[in-house]
Short mmCIF file of C-alpha atoms in Angstrom, two decimals:
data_model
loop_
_atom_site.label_atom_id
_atom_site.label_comp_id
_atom_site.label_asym_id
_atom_site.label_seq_id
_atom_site.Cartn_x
_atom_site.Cartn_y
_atom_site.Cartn_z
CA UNK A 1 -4.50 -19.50 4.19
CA UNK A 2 -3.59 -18.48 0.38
CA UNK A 3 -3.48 -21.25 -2.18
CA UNK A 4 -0.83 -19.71 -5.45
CA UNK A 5 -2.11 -21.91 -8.54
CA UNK A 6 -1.40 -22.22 -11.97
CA UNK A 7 -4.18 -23.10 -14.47
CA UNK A 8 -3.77 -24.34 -17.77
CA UNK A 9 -6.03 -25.66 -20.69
CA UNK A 10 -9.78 -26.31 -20.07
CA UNK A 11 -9.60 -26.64 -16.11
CA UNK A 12 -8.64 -22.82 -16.27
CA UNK A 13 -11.17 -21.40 -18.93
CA UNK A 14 -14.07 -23.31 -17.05
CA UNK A 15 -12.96 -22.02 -13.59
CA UNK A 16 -15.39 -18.48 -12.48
CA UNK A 17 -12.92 -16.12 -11.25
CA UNK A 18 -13.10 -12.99 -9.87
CA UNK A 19 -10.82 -9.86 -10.58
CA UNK A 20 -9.84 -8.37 -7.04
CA UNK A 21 -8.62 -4.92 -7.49
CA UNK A 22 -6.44 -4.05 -4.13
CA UNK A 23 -6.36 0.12 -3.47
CA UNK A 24 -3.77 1.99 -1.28
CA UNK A 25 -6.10 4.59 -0.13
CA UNK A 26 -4.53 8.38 -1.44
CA UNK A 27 -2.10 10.61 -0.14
CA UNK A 28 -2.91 11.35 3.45
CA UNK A 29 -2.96 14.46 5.98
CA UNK A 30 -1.26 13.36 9.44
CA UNK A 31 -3.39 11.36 12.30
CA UNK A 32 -5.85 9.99 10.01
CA UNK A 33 -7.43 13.07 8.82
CA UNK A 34 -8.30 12.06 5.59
CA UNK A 35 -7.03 12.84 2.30
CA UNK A 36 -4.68 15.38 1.44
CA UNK A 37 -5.05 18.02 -1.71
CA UNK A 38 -2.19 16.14 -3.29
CA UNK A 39 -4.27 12.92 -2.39
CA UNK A 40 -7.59 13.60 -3.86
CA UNK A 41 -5.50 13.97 -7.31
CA UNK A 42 -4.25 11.32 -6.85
CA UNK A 43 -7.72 9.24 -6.76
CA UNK A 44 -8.89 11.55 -9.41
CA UNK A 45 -5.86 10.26 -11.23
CA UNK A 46 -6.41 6.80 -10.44
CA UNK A 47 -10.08 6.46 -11.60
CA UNK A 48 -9.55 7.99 -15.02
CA UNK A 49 -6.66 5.85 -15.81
CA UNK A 50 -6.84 2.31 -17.24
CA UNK A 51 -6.02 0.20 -14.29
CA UNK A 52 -9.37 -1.09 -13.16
CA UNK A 53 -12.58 -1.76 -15.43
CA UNK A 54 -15.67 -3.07 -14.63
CA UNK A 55 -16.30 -2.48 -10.79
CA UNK A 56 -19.16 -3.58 -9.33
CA UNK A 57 -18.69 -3.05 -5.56
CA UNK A 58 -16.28 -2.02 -3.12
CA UNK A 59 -15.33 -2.13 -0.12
CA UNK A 60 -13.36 0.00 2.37
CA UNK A 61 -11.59 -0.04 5.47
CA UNK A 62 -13.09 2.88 8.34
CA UNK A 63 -9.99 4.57 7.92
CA UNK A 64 -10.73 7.61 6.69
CA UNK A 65 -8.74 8.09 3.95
CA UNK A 66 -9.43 4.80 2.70
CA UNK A 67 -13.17 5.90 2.98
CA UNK A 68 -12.81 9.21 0.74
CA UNK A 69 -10.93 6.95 -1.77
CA UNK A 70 -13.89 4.87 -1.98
CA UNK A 71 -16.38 7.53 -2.33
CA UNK A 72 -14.60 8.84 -5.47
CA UNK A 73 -14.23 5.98 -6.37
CA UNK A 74 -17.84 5.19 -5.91
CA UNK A 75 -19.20 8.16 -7.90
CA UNK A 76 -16.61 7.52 -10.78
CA UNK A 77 -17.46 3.70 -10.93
CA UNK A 78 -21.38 3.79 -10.12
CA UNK A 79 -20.89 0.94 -7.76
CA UNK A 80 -21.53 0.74 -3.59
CA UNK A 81 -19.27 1.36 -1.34
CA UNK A 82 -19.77 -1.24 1.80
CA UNK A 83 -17.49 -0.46 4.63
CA UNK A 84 -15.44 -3.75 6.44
CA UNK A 85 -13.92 -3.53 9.86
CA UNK A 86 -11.25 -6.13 8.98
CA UNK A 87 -10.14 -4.27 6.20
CA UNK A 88 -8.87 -1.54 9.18
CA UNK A 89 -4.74 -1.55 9.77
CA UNK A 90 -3.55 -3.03 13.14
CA UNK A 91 -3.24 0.23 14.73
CA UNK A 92 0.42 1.29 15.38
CA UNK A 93 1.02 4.92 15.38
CA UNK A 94 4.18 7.09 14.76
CA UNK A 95 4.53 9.83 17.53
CA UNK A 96 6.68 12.68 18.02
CA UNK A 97 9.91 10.61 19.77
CA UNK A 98 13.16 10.18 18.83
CA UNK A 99 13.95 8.52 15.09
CA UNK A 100 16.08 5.74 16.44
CA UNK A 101 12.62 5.07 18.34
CA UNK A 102 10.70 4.95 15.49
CA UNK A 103 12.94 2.46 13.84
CA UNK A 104 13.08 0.13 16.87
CA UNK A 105 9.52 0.47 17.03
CA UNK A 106 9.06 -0.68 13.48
CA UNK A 107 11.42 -3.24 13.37
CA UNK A 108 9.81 -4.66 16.43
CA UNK A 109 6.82 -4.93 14.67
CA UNK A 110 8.11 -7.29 12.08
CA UNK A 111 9.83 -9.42 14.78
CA UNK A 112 7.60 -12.43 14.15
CA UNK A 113 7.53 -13.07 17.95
CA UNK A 114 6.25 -9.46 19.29
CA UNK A 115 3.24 -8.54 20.34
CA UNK A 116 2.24 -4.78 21.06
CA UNK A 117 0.62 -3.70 24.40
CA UNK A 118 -2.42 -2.05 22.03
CA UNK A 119 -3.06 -3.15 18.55
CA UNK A 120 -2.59 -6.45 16.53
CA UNK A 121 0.64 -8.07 15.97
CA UNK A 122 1.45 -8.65 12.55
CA UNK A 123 0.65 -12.39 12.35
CA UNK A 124 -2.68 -11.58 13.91
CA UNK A 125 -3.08 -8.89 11.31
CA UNK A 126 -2.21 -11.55 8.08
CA UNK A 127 -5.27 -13.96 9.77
CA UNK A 128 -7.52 -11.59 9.41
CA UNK A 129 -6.84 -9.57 6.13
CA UNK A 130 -6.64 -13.50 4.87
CA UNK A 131 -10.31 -14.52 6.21
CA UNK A 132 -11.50 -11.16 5.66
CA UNK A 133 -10.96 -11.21 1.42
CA UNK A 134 -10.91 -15.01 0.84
CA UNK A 135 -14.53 -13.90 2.36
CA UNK A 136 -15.24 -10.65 0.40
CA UNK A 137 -14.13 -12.59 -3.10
CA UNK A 138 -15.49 -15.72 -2.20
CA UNK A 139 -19.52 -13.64 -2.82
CA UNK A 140 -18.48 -12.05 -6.04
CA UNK A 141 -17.81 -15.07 -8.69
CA UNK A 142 -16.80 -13.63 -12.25
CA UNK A 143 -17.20 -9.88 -11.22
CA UNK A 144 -14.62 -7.24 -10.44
CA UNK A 145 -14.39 -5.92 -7.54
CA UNK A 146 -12.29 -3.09 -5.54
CA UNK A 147 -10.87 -2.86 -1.80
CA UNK A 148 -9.56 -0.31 -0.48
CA UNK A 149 -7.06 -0.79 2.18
CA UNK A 150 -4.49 0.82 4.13
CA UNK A 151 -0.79 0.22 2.71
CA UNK A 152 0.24 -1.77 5.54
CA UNK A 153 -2.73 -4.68 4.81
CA UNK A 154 -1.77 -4.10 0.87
CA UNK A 155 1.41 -5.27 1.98
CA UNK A 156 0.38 -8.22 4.03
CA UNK A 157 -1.83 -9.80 1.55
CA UNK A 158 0.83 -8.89 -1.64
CA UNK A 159 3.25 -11.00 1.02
CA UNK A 160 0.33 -14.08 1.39
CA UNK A 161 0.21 -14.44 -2.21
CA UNK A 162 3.39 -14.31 -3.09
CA UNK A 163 4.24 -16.49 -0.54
CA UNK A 164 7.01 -16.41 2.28
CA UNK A 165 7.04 -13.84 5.57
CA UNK A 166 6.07 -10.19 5.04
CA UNK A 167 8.75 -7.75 4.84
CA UNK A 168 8.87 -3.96 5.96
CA UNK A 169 10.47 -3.07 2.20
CA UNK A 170 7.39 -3.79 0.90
CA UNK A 171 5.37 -1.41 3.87
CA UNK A 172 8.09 1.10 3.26
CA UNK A 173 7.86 1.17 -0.58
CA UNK A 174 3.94 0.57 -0.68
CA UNK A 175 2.81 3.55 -2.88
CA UNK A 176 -0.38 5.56 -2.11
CA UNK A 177 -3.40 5.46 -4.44
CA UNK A 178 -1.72 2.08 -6.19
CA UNK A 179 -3.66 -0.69 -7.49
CA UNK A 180 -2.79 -4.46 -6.46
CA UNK A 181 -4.24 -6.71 -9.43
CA UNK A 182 -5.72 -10.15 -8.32
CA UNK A 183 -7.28 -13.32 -9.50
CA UNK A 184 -9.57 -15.36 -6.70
CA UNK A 185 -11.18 -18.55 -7.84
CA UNK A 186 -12.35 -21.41 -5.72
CA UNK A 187 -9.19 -23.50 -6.56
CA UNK A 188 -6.56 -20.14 -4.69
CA UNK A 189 -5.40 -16.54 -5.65
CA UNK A 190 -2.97 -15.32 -8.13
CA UNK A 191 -1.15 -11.96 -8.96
CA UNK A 192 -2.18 -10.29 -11.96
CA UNK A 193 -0.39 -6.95 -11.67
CA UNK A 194 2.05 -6.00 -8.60
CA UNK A 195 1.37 -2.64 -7.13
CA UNK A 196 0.83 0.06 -9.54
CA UNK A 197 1.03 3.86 -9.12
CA UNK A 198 3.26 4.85 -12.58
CA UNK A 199 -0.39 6.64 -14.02
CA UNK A 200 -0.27 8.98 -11.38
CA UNK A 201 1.44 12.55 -12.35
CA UNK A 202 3.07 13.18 -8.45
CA UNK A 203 3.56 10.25 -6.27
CA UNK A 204 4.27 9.08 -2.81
CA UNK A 205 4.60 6.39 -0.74
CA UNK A 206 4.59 5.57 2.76
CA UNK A 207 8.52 6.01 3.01
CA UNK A 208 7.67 9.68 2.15
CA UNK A 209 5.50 10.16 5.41
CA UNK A 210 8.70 8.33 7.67
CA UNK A 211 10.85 11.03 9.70
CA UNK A 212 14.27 11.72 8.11
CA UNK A 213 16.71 8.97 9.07
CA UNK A 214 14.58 5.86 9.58
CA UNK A 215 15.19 4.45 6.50
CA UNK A 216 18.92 4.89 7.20
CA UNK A 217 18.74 3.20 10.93
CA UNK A 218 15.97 0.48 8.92
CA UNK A 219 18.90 -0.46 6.79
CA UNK A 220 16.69 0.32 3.90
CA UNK A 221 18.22 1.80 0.60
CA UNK A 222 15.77 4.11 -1.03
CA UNK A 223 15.39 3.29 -4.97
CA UNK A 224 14.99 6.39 -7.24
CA UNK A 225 11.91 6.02 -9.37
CA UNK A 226 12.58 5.97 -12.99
CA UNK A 227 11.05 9.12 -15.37
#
């Protein structure tokens, strides 16, 4: 799906690449309600700092706080905003049940065999985030470009680059309003910049929005940010 490559001498100056800017939509209110207070700072934030230059167009998930983050964005950059179904998240929601549910639930989700009664599995989500950029970059040779995603499909296609299976760490850890830095050119994709989020003054992730104890039953050890 993802070709990594490596260019080197003339083969890489002649090559037209595109810069792929990949955004975590802001902090959000609960149920897909759109941004929070905390979360329009946040995109504020993110579109004065010095992260992404140059946009021409982006594109959004429906989600709806993916679609506020684009519209700032929009008005800050002067550039479209043109809205992609398969940019939307597979659909699994966190309910009001008991936390060892939760984390059974999520690691089920990650079982590379399991396939939910409503939604996408997780394979099924990687196809299409996969065919849905390698499309989106594939129309925009030598310009920059941002999409705005939710964290979970910022996660899957961080995973499809780097190579190797996705992992719920990097769901867990994925920080809102951050920017994924990419390079798409005909020959594959590369990482420019792992997720970013150190310009903004208050942040969060999705680990933040996770009932108490999950990360505990998850066997996940939280990191403390550095000052």
């Amino acid at each position: 799906m993802f070709d990594i490559v490596e260019e080197t001498g003339s083969e890489a100056s002649l090559t037209p690449k595109t810069i792929v800017y990949v955004i975590v939509h802001g902090d959000p209110e609960a149920d897909d309600e759109g941004l929070s207070s905390l979360g329009e700072d946040q995109v504020f934030e993110l579109s004065r700092s010095r992260v992404m230059s140059g946009i021409t167009r982006i594109y959004s998930s429906s989600n709806k706080a993916c679609l506020e983050t684009a519209g700032a964005l929009r008005r800050s950059f002067e550039a479209p905003v043109e809205v992609k179904d398969c940019l939307d998240g597979f659909g699994f929601q966190i309910k009001e049940q008991p936390v060892s549910d939760i984390a059974d639930m999520l690691e089920a989700y990650w079982d590379e065999g399991y396939t939910p009664e409503e939604g996408k599995s997780l394979e099924e989500s990687r196809i299409r985030i996969s065919d849905c950029v390698n499309g989106i970059a594939a129309k925009h040779s030598s310009d920059s470009i941002a999409v705005v995603v939710p964290p979970i499909l910022s996660a899957l296609l961080l995973s499809l680059v780097r190579g190797g299976e996705p992992r719920i760490e990097e769901w867990v850890m994925m920080g809102y309003c951050s920017c994924t830095t990419y390079q798409y050119s005909d020959t594959g994709w590369e990482l420019v910049m792992p997720p970013d989020n150190s310009f903004l003054s208050e942040r969060t992730a999705v680990k933040n929005k996770l009932p108490d104890g999950v990360l505990k039953l998850l066997g996940i050890l939280e990191v403390k940010e550095k000052d």
